mmCIF file of C-alpha atoms in Angstrom:
data_model
loop_
_atom_site.group_PDB
_atom_site.id
_atom_site.type_symbol
_atom_site.label_atom_id
_atom_site.label_comp_id
_atom_site.label_asym_id
_atom_site.label_seq_id
_atom_site.Cartn_x
_atom_site.Cartn_y
_atom_site.Cartn_z
ATOM 1 C CA VAL A 1 32.650 79.420 -149.372
ATOM 2 C CA THR A 2 32.522 76.108 -147.542
ATOM 3 C CA ALA A 3 33.766 77.241 -144.130
ATOM 4 C CA GLN A 4 34.262 80.431 -142.134
ATOM 5 C CA HIS A 5 36.456 80.651 -139.047
ATOM 6 C CA ALA A 6 37.021 83.660 -136.798
ATOM 7 C CA SER A 7 38.631 84.249 -133.412
ATOM 8 C CA LEU A 8 38.335 87.213 -131.081
ATOM 9 C CA ALA A 9 40.268 87.860 -127.883
ATOM 10 C CA SER A 10 37.912 89.506 -125.390
ATOM 11 C CA ASP A 11 38.750 90.902 -121.952
ATOM 12 C CA SER A 12 38.433 87.529 -120.232
ATOM 13 C CA HIS A 13 38.541 84.796 -122.885
ATOM 14 C CA ILE A 14 38.950 83.966 -126.560
ATOM 15 C CA VAL A 15 35.814 83.698 -128.704
ATOM 16 C CA ASN A 16 35.892 81.228 -131.597
ATOM 17 C CA ASN A 17 33.163 81.095 -134.238
ATOM 18 C CA ALA A 18 32.790 78.925 -137.309
ATOM 19 C CA ASN A 19 30.189 78.384 -140.052
ATOM 20 C CA TYR A 20 30.121 75.464 -142.497
ATOM 21 C CA TYR A 21 28.252 75.233 -145.820
ATOM 22 C CA GLY A 22 27.271 72.569 -148.362
ATOM 23 C CA TYR A 23 25.881 73.201 -151.862
ATOM 24 C CA ASN A 24 23.997 71.495 -154.679
ATOM 25 C CA LEU A 25 25.007 71.553 -158.340
ATOM 26 C CA GLN A 26 23.175 74.873 -158.810
ATOM 27 C CA GLY A 27 25.288 76.530 -156.128
ATOM 28 C CA LYS A 28 22.405 76.753 -153.647
ATOM 29 C CA ILE A 29 23.130 76.170 -149.963
ATOM 30 C CA THR A 30 21.589 72.817 -149.033
ATOM 31 C CA ARG A 31 23.154 72.449 -145.594
ATOM 32 C CA ALA A 32 24.770 74.893 -143.201
ATOM 33 C CA HIS A 33 25.646 74.600 -139.552
ATOM 34 C CA ASN A 34 27.493 76.211 -136.683
ATOM 35 C CA ALA A 35 27.674 75.624 -132.935
ATOM 36 C CA GLN A 36 24.132 76.927 -132.379
ATOM 37 C CA SER A 37 22.121 75.979 -135.443
ATOM 38 C CA THR A 38 21.787 73.526 -138.335
ATOM 39 C CA LEU A 39 19.956 74.470 -141.532
ATOM 40 C CA LYS A 40 18.820 72.117 -144.325
ATOM 41 C CA GLN A 41 17.266 73.401 -147.563
ATOM 42 C CA GLN A 42 15.723 71.807 -150.652
ATOM 43 C CA PHE A 43 15.181 73.498 -154.014
ATOM 44 C CA ASP A 44 13.291 72.662 -157.206
ATOM 45 C CA LYS A 45 14.855 72.527 -160.658
ATOM 46 C CA GLY A 46 14.296 76.256 -161.069
ATOM 47 C CA GLY A 47 16.271 77.051 -157.917
ATOM 48 C CA ARG A 48 13.202 77.967 -155.871
ATOM 49 C CA LEU A 49 13.228 77.091 -152.188
ATOM 50 C CA LEU A 50 10.807 74.253 -151.407
ATOM 51 C CA HIS A 51 11.747 73.119 -147.918
ATOM 52 C CA ALA A 52 13.763 74.661 -145.080
ATOM 53 C CA GLU A 53 14.413 72.885 -141.794
ATOM 54 C CA GLN A 54 16.249 74.516 -138.922
ATOM 55 C CA VAL A 55 17.330 73.014 -135.601
ATOM 56 C CA HIS A 56 18.529 75.439 -132.945
ATOM 57 C CA ASN A 57 20.593 74.224 -129.972
ATOM 58 C CA GLN A 58 19.544 70.612 -130.686
ATOM 59 C CA GLN A 59 15.915 71.390 -129.938
ATOM 60 C CA GLN A 60 12.815 70.593 -132.006
ATOM 61 C CA ALA A 61 13.177 71.209 -135.730
ATOM 62 C CA HIS A 62 11.244 74.079 -137.296
ATOM 63 C CA THR A 63 10.201 73.492 -140.890
ATOM 64 C CA LEU A 64 8.952 75.851 -143.601
ATOM 65 C CA LYS A 65 7.451 74.533 -146.841
ATOM 66 C CA TYR A 66 6.919 76.598 -149.990
ATOM 67 C CA SER A 67 4.864 76.122 -153.156
ATOM 68 C CA TYR A 68 4.626 78.246 -156.298
ATOM 69 C CA ASP A 69 2.177 78.864 -159.123
ATOM 70 C CA ASP A 70 2.844 78.473 -162.840
ATOM 71 C CA TYR A 71 4.340 81.982 -162.970
ATOM 72 C CA GLY A 72 6.891 81.272 -160.253
ATOM 73 C CA ARG A 73 5.092 83.327 -157.630
ATOM 74 C CA ARG A 74 4.838 82.047 -154.086
ATOM 75 C CA GLN A 75 1.471 80.374 -153.653
ATOM 76 C CA THR A 76 1.628 78.914 -150.155
ATOM 77 C CA LEU A 77 3.908 78.939 -147.141
ATOM 78 C CA THR A 78 3.382 76.215 -144.547
ATOM 79 C CA LEU A 79 4.546 77.304 -141.094
ATOM 80 C CA PRO A 80 6.105 75.124 -138.358
ATOM 81 C CA ASP A 81 2.696 74.695 -136.643
ATOM 82 C CA SER A 82 1.277 73.332 -139.957
ATOM 83 C CA SER A 83 -0.860 76.408 -140.588
ATOM 84 C CA THR A 84 -0.568 77.807 -144.104
ATOM 85 C CA LEU A 85 -0.315 81.259 -145.621
ATOM 86 C CA ASN A 86 -2.090 81.490 -148.992
ATOM 87 C CA TYR A 87 -1.023 84.207 -151.430
ATOM 88 C CA SER A 88 -3.312 85.710 -154.098
ATOM 89 C CA TYR A 89 -2.414 87.982 -157.018
ATOM 90 C CA ASN A 90 -4.301 90.320 -159.323
ATOM 91 C CA LYS A 91 -4.236 90.233 -163.118
ATOM 92 C CA PHE A 92 -1.076 92.372 -163.130
ATOM 93 C CA GLY A 93 0.829 89.896 -160.980
ATOM 94 C CA GLN A 94 0.722 92.104 -157.895
ATOM 95 C CA LEU A 95 0.130 90.582 -154.479
ATOM 96 C CA SER A 96 -3.538 91.198 -153.669
ATOM 97 C CA ALA A 97 -4.212 89.186 -150.499
ATOM 98 C CA ILE A 98 -2.715 86.916 -147.848
ATOM 99 C CA HIS A 99 -4.950 84.451 -145.994
ATOM 100 C CA LEU A 100 -4.141 82.237 -143.021
ATOM 101 C CA GLN A 101 -5.298 78.624 -143.213
ATOM 102 C CA GLN A 102 -5.381 76.995 -139.784
ATOM 103 C CA ALA A 103 -3.766 73.578 -139.399
ATOM 104 C CA ASN A 104 -6.992 71.811 -138.389
ATOM 105 C CA SER A 105 -8.919 73.003 -141.460
ATOM 106 C CA THR A 106 -9.793 70.551 -144.209
ATOM 107 C CA ALA A 107 -9.962 71.001 -147.943
ATOM 108 C CA ASN A 108 -13.775 71.061 -147.823
ATOM 109 C CA ASP A 109 -14.000 74.043 -145.511
ATOM 110 C CA SER A 110 -10.794 75.788 -146.577
ATOM 111 C CA ALA A 111 -12.572 78.766 -148.100
ATOM 112 C CA SER A 112 -14.573 79.506 -144.972
ATOM 113 C CA ALA A 113 -11.738 78.731 -142.562
ATOM 114 C CA ALA A 114 -9.138 80.939 -144.234
ATOM 115 C CA GLN A 115 -8.654 84.155 -142.275
ATOM 116 C CA PRO A 116 -7.723 87.287 -144.220
ATOM 117 C CA LEU A 117 -4.528 88.855 -142.896
ATOM 118 C CA VAL A 118 -4.257 91.652 -145.441
ATOM 119 C CA THR A 119 -5.913 92.710 -148.705
ATOM 120 C CA LEU A 120 -4.088 95.097 -151.026
ATOM 121 C CA SER A 121 -4.999 97.312 -153.969
ATOM 122 C CA TYR A 122 -2.766 99.463 -156.169
ATOM 123 C CA ASP A 123 -2.921 102.665 -158.184
ATOM 124 C CA SER A 124 -2.072 102.912 -161.882
ATOM 125 C CA GLN A 125 1.632 103.422 -161.064
ATOM 126 C CA GLY A 126 1.891 100.251 -158.986
ATOM 127 C CA ASN A 127 1.914 101.989 -155.598
ATOM 128 C CA ILE A 128 0.016 100.296 -152.776
ATOM 129 C CA GLN A 129 -3.164 102.344 -152.443
ATOM 130 C CA THR A 130 -5.080 100.466 -149.757
ATOM 131 C CA GLN A 131 -4.230 97.801 -147.216
ATOM 132 C CA LYS A 132 -7.061 96.245 -145.244
ATOM 133 C CA PHE A 133 -5.859 94.171 -142.320
ATOM 134 C CA GLY A 134 -7.501 91.285 -140.517
ATOM 135 C CA ASN A 135 -8.489 93.520 -137.595
ATOM 136 C CA ASP A 136 -10.594 95.694 -139.980
ATOM 137 C CA ILE A 137 -8.130 98.582 -139.903
ATOM 138 C CA THR A 138 -7.629 100.040 -143.380
ATOM 139 C CA LEU A 139 -4.606 102.036 -144.488
ATOM 140 C CA ASN A 140 -5.283 104.336 -147.458
ATOM 141 C CA GLN A 141 -2.355 105.964 -149.243
ATOM 142 C CA GLN A 142 -2.019 108.654 -151.892
ATOM 143 C CA PHE A 143 0.991 109.448 -154.075
ATOM 144 C CA ASP A 144 1.913 112.359 -156.333
ATOM 145 C CA VAL A 145 3.039 112.152 -159.975
ATOM 146 C CA PHE A 146 6.592 111.458 -158.769
ATOM 147 C CA ASN A 147 5.382 108.437 -156.736
ATOM 148 C CA ARG A 148 6.066 110.262 -153.472
ATOM 149 C CA LEU A 149 3.810 109.408 -150.552
ATOM 150 C CA THR A 150 1.549 112.417 -149.899
ATOM 151 C CA GLN A 151 -1.111 111.081 -147.529
ATOM 152 C CA GLN A 152 -1.784 108.132 -145.241
ATOM 153 C CA GLN A 153 -5.088 107.542 -143.497
ATOM 154 C CA LEU A 154 -5.918 104.852 -140.961
ATOM 155 C CA THR A 155 -9.618 104.063 -140.581
ATOM 156 C CA HIS A 156 -11.731 101.557 -138.699
ATOM 157 C CA PRO A 157 -15.478 100.862 -138.984
ATOM 158 C CA ALA A 158 -15.974 101.734 -135.325
ATOM 159 C CA GLN A 159 -14.403 105.177 -135.738
ATOM 160 C CA THR A 160 -14.861 107.653 -138.590
ATOM 161 C CA LEU A 161 -11.332 109.092 -138.493
ATOM 162 C CA PHE A 162 -8.571 107.170 -136.811
ATOM 163 C CA ASP A 163 -5.493 109.017 -138.019
ATOM 164 C CA THR A 164 -4.450 111.015 -141.087
ATOM 165 C CA CYS A 165 -0.929 112.061 -142.022
ATOM 166 C CA THR A 166 -0.087 114.395 -144.928
ATOM 167 C CA TYR A 167 3.405 114.846 -146.403
ATOM 168 C CA ASN A 168 4.928 117.669 -148.473
ATOM 169 C CA TYR A 169 8.269 117.700 -150.307
ATOM 170 C CA ASP A 170 10.595 120.224 -151.886
ATOM 171 C CA SER A 171 11.933 120.151 -155.447
ATOM 172 C CA ILE A 172 14.713 117.690 -154.539
ATOM 173 C CA ASN A 173 12.382 115.217 -152.784
ATOM 174 C CA GLN A 174 13.222 116.222 -149.214
ATOM 175 C CA LEU A 175 10.373 115.987 -146.718
ATOM 176 C CA ILE A 176 9.560 119.551 -145.636
ATOM 177 C CA ALA A 177 6.229 119.156 -143.828
ATOM 178 C CA ARG A 178 4.183 116.504 -142.089
ATOM 179 C CA LYS A 179 0.690 117.125 -140.751
ATOM 180 C CA ASN A 180 -1.003 114.719 -138.350
ATOM 181 C CA GLU A 181 -4.725 114.762 -137.605
ATOM 182 C CA GLY A 182 -6.586 112.313 -135.425
ATOM 183 C CA VAL A 183 -5.573 110.820 -132.095
ATOM 184 C CA SER A 184 -2.748 113.371 -131.865
ATOM 185 C CA SER A 185 -2.867 116.472 -134.056
ATOM 186 C CA HIS A 186 0.286 118.432 -134.838
ATOM 187 C CA ASN A 187 2.329 119.889 -137.687
ATOM 188 C CA ILE A 188 6.049 119.330 -138.246
ATOM 189 C CA ASN A 189 8.139 121.387 -140.673
ATOM 190 C CA PHE A 190 11.683 120.491 -141.724
ATOM 191 C CA GLU A 191 14.476 122.665 -143.115
ATOM 192 C CA TYR A 192 17.747 121.506 -144.685
ATOM 193 C CA ASN A 193 21.059 123.036 -145.671
ATOM 194 C CA SER A 194 22.615 122.831 -149.129
ATOM 195 C CA LEU A 195 24.090 119.419 -148.255
ATOM 196 C CA GLY A 196 20.690 117.957 -147.464
ATOM 197 C CA GLN A 197 21.333 117.851 -143.718
ATOM 198 C CA LEU A 198 18.438 118.584 -141.383
ATOM 199 C CA ILE A 199 19.085 121.925 -139.681
ATOM 200 C CA GLN A 200 15.679 122.796 -138.225
ATOM 201 C CA GLN A 201 12.532 121.001 -137.173
ATOM 202 C CA THR A 202 9.447 122.865 -135.973
ATOM 203 C CA LEU A 203 6.717 121.011 -134.110
ATOM 204 C CA ALA A 204 3.431 122.886 -133.663
ATOM 205 C CA THR A 205 0.541 121.658 -131.535
ATOM 206 C CA SER A 206 -2.566 123.421 -130.279
ATOM 207 C CA SER A 207 -0.717 124.693 -127.198
ATOM 208 C CA THR A 208 3.038 124.398 -127.796
ATOM 209 C CA ASP A 209 5.572 125.270 -130.477
ATOM 210 C CA THR A 210 8.885 123.428 -130.321
ATOM 211 C CA THR A 211 11.755 124.294 -132.645
ATOM 212 C CA THR A 212 14.865 122.127 -132.779
ATOM 213 C CA HIS A 213 18.067 123.360 -134.453
ATOM 214 C CA TYR A 214 20.793 120.954 -135.574
ATOM 215 C CA GLN A 215 24.437 121.709 -136.288
ATOM 216 C CA TRP A 216 26.872 119.419 -138.122
ATOM 217 C CA ASP A 217 30.611 119.402 -138.593
ATOM 218 C CA SER A 218 32.349 119.258 -141.974
ATOM 219 C CA PHE A 219 32.268 115.447 -141.920
ATOM 220 C CA GLY A 220 28.519 115.283 -141.366
ATOM 221 C CA ASN A 221 28.739 114.408 -137.686
ATOM 222 C CA PRO A 222 26.237 116.008 -135.267
ATOM 223 C CA GLN A 223 27.663 118.858 -133.181
ATOM 224 C CA SER A 224 24.715 120.195 -131.225
ATOM 225 C CA GLN A 225 20.959 120.132 -130.893
ATOM 226 C CA THR A 226 19.118 123.162 -129.509
ATOM 227 C CA VAL A 227 15.462 122.908 -128.500
ATOM 228 C CA GLN A 228 13.291 126.010 -128.113
ATOM 229 C CA SER A 229 9.859 125.363 -126.644
ATOM 230 C CA SER A 230 7.183 128.023 -126.184
ATOM 231 C CA THR A 231 3.688 127.732 -124.726
ATOM 232 C CA SER A 232 1.091 130.381 -125.493
ATOM 233 C CA ASP A 233 -0.985 129.880 -122.332
ATOM 234 C CA ALA A 234 0.999 130.962 -119.283
ATOM 235 C CA ASP A 235 -1.237 129.079 -116.873
ATOM 236 C CA SER A 236 -0.923 125.797 -118.738
ATOM 237 C CA SER A 237 2.800 126.282 -119.215
ATOM 238 C CA GLU A 238 3.279 126.773 -115.481
ATOM 239 C CA GLN A 239 1.612 123.427 -114.877
ATOM 240 C CA ASN A 240 3.626 121.624 -117.533
ATOM 241 C CA THR A 241 7.122 123.068 -117.157
ATOM 242 C CA THR A 242 8.303 119.885 -115.483
ATOM 243 C CA ASN A 243 7.217 117.758 -118.437
ATOM 244 C CA THR A 244 8.279 119.072 -121.809
ATOM 245 C CA ASP A 245 7.096 116.808 -124.619
ATOM 246 C CA ALA A 246 8.739 116.815 -128.017
ATOM 247 C CA SER A 247 7.010 114.173 -130.104
ATOM 248 C CA SER A 248 8.464 112.787 -133.317
ATOM 249 C CA SER A 249 11.812 114.501 -132.881
ATOM 250 C CA ILE A 250 15.071 113.208 -134.335
ATOM 251 C CA ASP A 251 17.308 111.180 -132.027
ATOM 252 C CA LEU A 252 20.774 111.694 -133.495
ATOM 253 C CA THR A 253 22.303 108.883 -131.446
ATOM 254 C CA ARG A 254 20.152 106.289 -133.194
ATOM 255 C CA ALA A 255 19.409 108.074 -136.464
ATOM 256 C CA THR A 256 15.694 107.332 -136.254
ATOM 257 C CA HIS A 257 12.422 109.101 -135.533
ATOM 258 C CA SER A 258 11.432 108.703 -131.905
ATOM 259 C CA GLU A 259 9.391 110.288 -129.169
ATOM 260 C CA TYR A 260 11.090 111.559 -126.070
ATOM 261 C CA LYS A 261 9.972 113.177 -122.868
ATOM 262 C CA GLU A 262 11.628 115.292 -120.218
ATOM 263 C CA LEU A 263 14.176 116.529 -122.704
ATOM 264 C CA ALA A 264 14.987 119.480 -120.498
ATOM 265 C CA PRO A 265 14.439 118.345 -116.906
ATOM 266 C CA ASN A 266 16.649 121.127 -115.532
ATOM 267 C CA SER A 267 14.896 123.894 -117.417
ATOM 268 C CA SER A 268 11.705 123.847 -115.343
ATOM 269 C CA LYS A 269 13.121 125.987 -112.565
ATOM 270 C CA SER A 270 14.490 128.653 -114.881
ATOM 271 C CA SER A 271 11.279 128.774 -116.898
ATOM 272 C CA SER A 272 9.194 129.193 -113.748
ATOM 273 C CA LYS A 273 11.554 131.890 -112.469
ATOM 274 C CA ASN A 274 11.278 133.909 -115.671
ATOM 275 C CA SER A 275 7.584 133.300 -116.330
ATOM 276 C CA SER A 276 6.482 136.643 -114.900
ATOM 277 C CA ASN A 277 8.844 138.559 -117.188
ATOM 278 C CA ALA A 278 7.843 136.441 -120.166
ATOM 279 C CA ASP A 279 4.161 137.155 -119.540
ATOM 280 C CA SER A 280 4.671 140.901 -119.953
ATOM 281 C CA VAL A 281 7.165 140.751 -122.822
ATOM 282 C CA VAL A 282 5.948 138.016 -125.158
ATOM 283 C CA ASN A 283 2.213 138.071 -124.622
ATOM 284 C CA ASN A 284 1.785 135.200 -122.166
ATOM 285 C CA GLU A 285 4.435 133.034 -123.798
ATOM 286 C CA CYS A 286 6.808 130.875 -121.773
ATOM 287 C CA THR A 287 9.955 129.858 -123.642
ATOM 288 C CA ASN A 288 12.405 127.127 -122.666
ATOM 289 C CA ASN A 289 15.763 126.726 -124.414
ATOM 290 C CA THR A 290 17.870 123.597 -124.116
ATOM 291 C CA THR A 291 21.114 122.855 -125.947
ATOM 292 C CA ILE A 292 22.494 119.345 -126.237
ATOM 293 C CA ASN A 293 26.109 119.148 -127.352
ATOM 294 C CA SER A 294 27.822 116.181 -128.933
ATOM 295 C CA ALA A 295 31.370 115.063 -129.674
ATOM 296 C CA THR A 296 32.813 112.705 -132.249
ATOM 297 C CA ASP A 297 36.091 110.897 -132.708
ATOM 298 C CA ALA A 298 37.051 109.219 -135.984
ATOM 299 C CA ASP A 299 33.468 109.714 -137.205
ATOM 300 C CA ARG A 300 32.107 107.948 -134.123
ATOM 301 C CA LEU A 301 29.696 109.671 -131.774
ATOM 302 C CA THR A 302 31.418 109.673 -128.374
ATOM 303 C CA HIS A 303 29.235 112.111 -126.437
ATOM 304 C CA PHE A 304 25.638 113.306 -126.774
ATOM 305 C CA GLY A 305 23.956 115.275 -124.007
ATOM 306 C CA ASP A 306 24.420 113.307 -120.792
ATOM 307 C CA SER A 307 25.524 110.127 -122.562
ATOM 308 C CA ASP A 308 28.997 108.854 -123.424
ATOM 309 C CA PHE A 309 29.631 106.147 -126.000
ATOM 310 C CA HIS A 310 32.556 103.732 -126.189
ATOM 311 C CA TYR A 311 33.643 101.496 -129.071
ATOM 312 C CA ASP A 312 35.906 98.532 -129.667
ATOM 313 C CA GLU A 313 38.719 98.438 -132.232
ATOM 314 C CA PHE A 314 36.262 97.259 -134.908
ATOM 315 C CA GLY A 315 33.956 100.253 -134.481
ATOM 316 C CA ASN A 316 31.235 98.383 -132.593
ATOM 317 C CA GLN A 317 29.555 100.348 -129.808
ATOM 318 C CA ILE A 318 30.270 98.457 -126.586
ATOM 319 C CA ARG A 319 29.124 100.845 -123.829
ATOM 320 C CA GLU A 320 26.753 103.730 -123.263
ATOM 321 C CA THR A 321 26.739 105.563 -119.950
ATOM 322 C CA GLY A 322 24.652 108.519 -118.908
ATOM 323 C CA LYS A 323 21.979 109.774 -116.561
ATOM 324 C CA GLY A 324 19.899 106.686 -115.769
ATOM 325 C CA ILE A 325 21.541 104.803 -118.658
ATOM 326 C CA LYS A 326 24.091 102.037 -118.451
ATOM 327 C CA THR A 327 24.335 99.630 -121.355
ATOM 328 C CA ARG A 328 26.960 97.150 -122.459
ATOM 329 C CA ARG A 329 27.220 95.230 -125.726
ATOM 330 C CA GLU A 330 29.326 92.210 -126.602
ATOM 331 C CA TYR A 331 30.042 90.815 -130.056
ATOM 332 C CA ASN A 332 31.184 87.488 -131.414
ATOM 333 C CA ALA A 333 34.133 86.985 -133.736
ATOM 334 C CA PHE A 334 31.934 87.775 -136.760
ATOM 335 C CA ASN A 335 31.069 91.204 -135.262
ATOM 336 C CA GLN A 336 27.507 90.083 -134.563
ATOM 337 C CA LEU A 337 25.850 91.381 -131.406
ATOM 338 C CA SER A 338 25.875 88.466 -128.956
ATOM 339 C CA CYS A 339 24.970 90.071 -125.624
ATOM 340 C CA PHE A 340 23.170 93.274 -124.614
ATOM 341 C CA ASN A 341 22.972 94.451 -121.003
ATOM 342 C CA ASN A 342 20.510 97.302 -120.524
ATOM 343 C CA ASN A 343 20.601 98.593 -116.946
ATOM 344 C CA GLY A 344 20.954 95.038 -115.640
ATOM 345 C CA THR A 345 18.523 93.382 -118.063
ATOM 346 C CA LEU A 346 20.510 90.851 -120.077
ATOM 347 C CA THR A 347 19.608 89.733 -123.606
ATOM 348 C CA GLN A 348 21.673 87.163 -125.499
ATOM 349 C CA TYR A 349 21.646 86.493 -129.247
ATOM 350 C CA ASP A 350 22.450 83.405 -131.318
ATOM 351 C CA TYR A 351 22.746 83.318 -135.109
ATOM 352 C CA ASP A 352 22.312 80.673 -137.754
ATOM 353 C CA PRO A 353 25.051 80.125 -140.365
ATOM 354 C CA LEU A 354 23.366 82.682 -142.642
ATOM 355 C CA GLY A 355 23.713 85.406 -140.007
ATOM 356 C CA ARG A 356 20.034 85.507 -139.040
#
């Protein structure tokens, strides 16, 4: 491919985009440019990248320089500010450390001036067992015989236990339990249907149990999400009914783990109204139930809770509207996000010819 051209008719104007490419005899891209960026690259005889220079919007060039050892592994990376990342490897060829060499350091004091960014060690199966970072935080990891992550522990010399997370799996490698101890302590259990879809998540803390049920249609699209929250202490629940926390829940609109608050802002009144009955029936338990429904069209999520989602003819999400939410997205002719307006805060994006 030596050139790419695309046009898109938007609401108010026509968007034209183009990328151009040049190659060496090995087929490697040596030059590429578009309206925003120009990229130049140099390679050695083995096809390894040695030099990359990028100019964005005719501003100052940013250059990256690479070097390799006799085994073809990256040895150094020189950054645009002339500082250098040095890479070290163990006897098995695994990355063991990355050090930062400041630009003003000389060869004579390079050993003392190099700052450790991360040091790594591995188990017998090649899994990363420990990572010690430059800020003295250490991440320890354990794996089972199937190379599944079973425990992570963050430690720091100033604090005995920073955070520990333990993971359990079922026979088909689905995560069924996660236990957190440290800054925030809680247990989360997961249940799945025969298709591997998450149908229930139970979050247990010292004072609150929160169970979330998920329903899916026959195409795998989310239909509803029901949250049941119960607090064992009636006095504490009465103080906290206006702020229901559900940490580490699943946000179906973004398909990622997130933390959200005030999931059921309208449930505080009903929970307070029924608290006296709940005290006598369920042994000082206060239960709040909230159901969030969703709708899909052509496998696209169009409604979730208070939010509505709109798409263009290419399937790109262009608008989200809801309670306190108003976002708008624009795309260029290559379907790359070019503009994002989040409640009046505007962010614009440019891309180089490689789509970065």
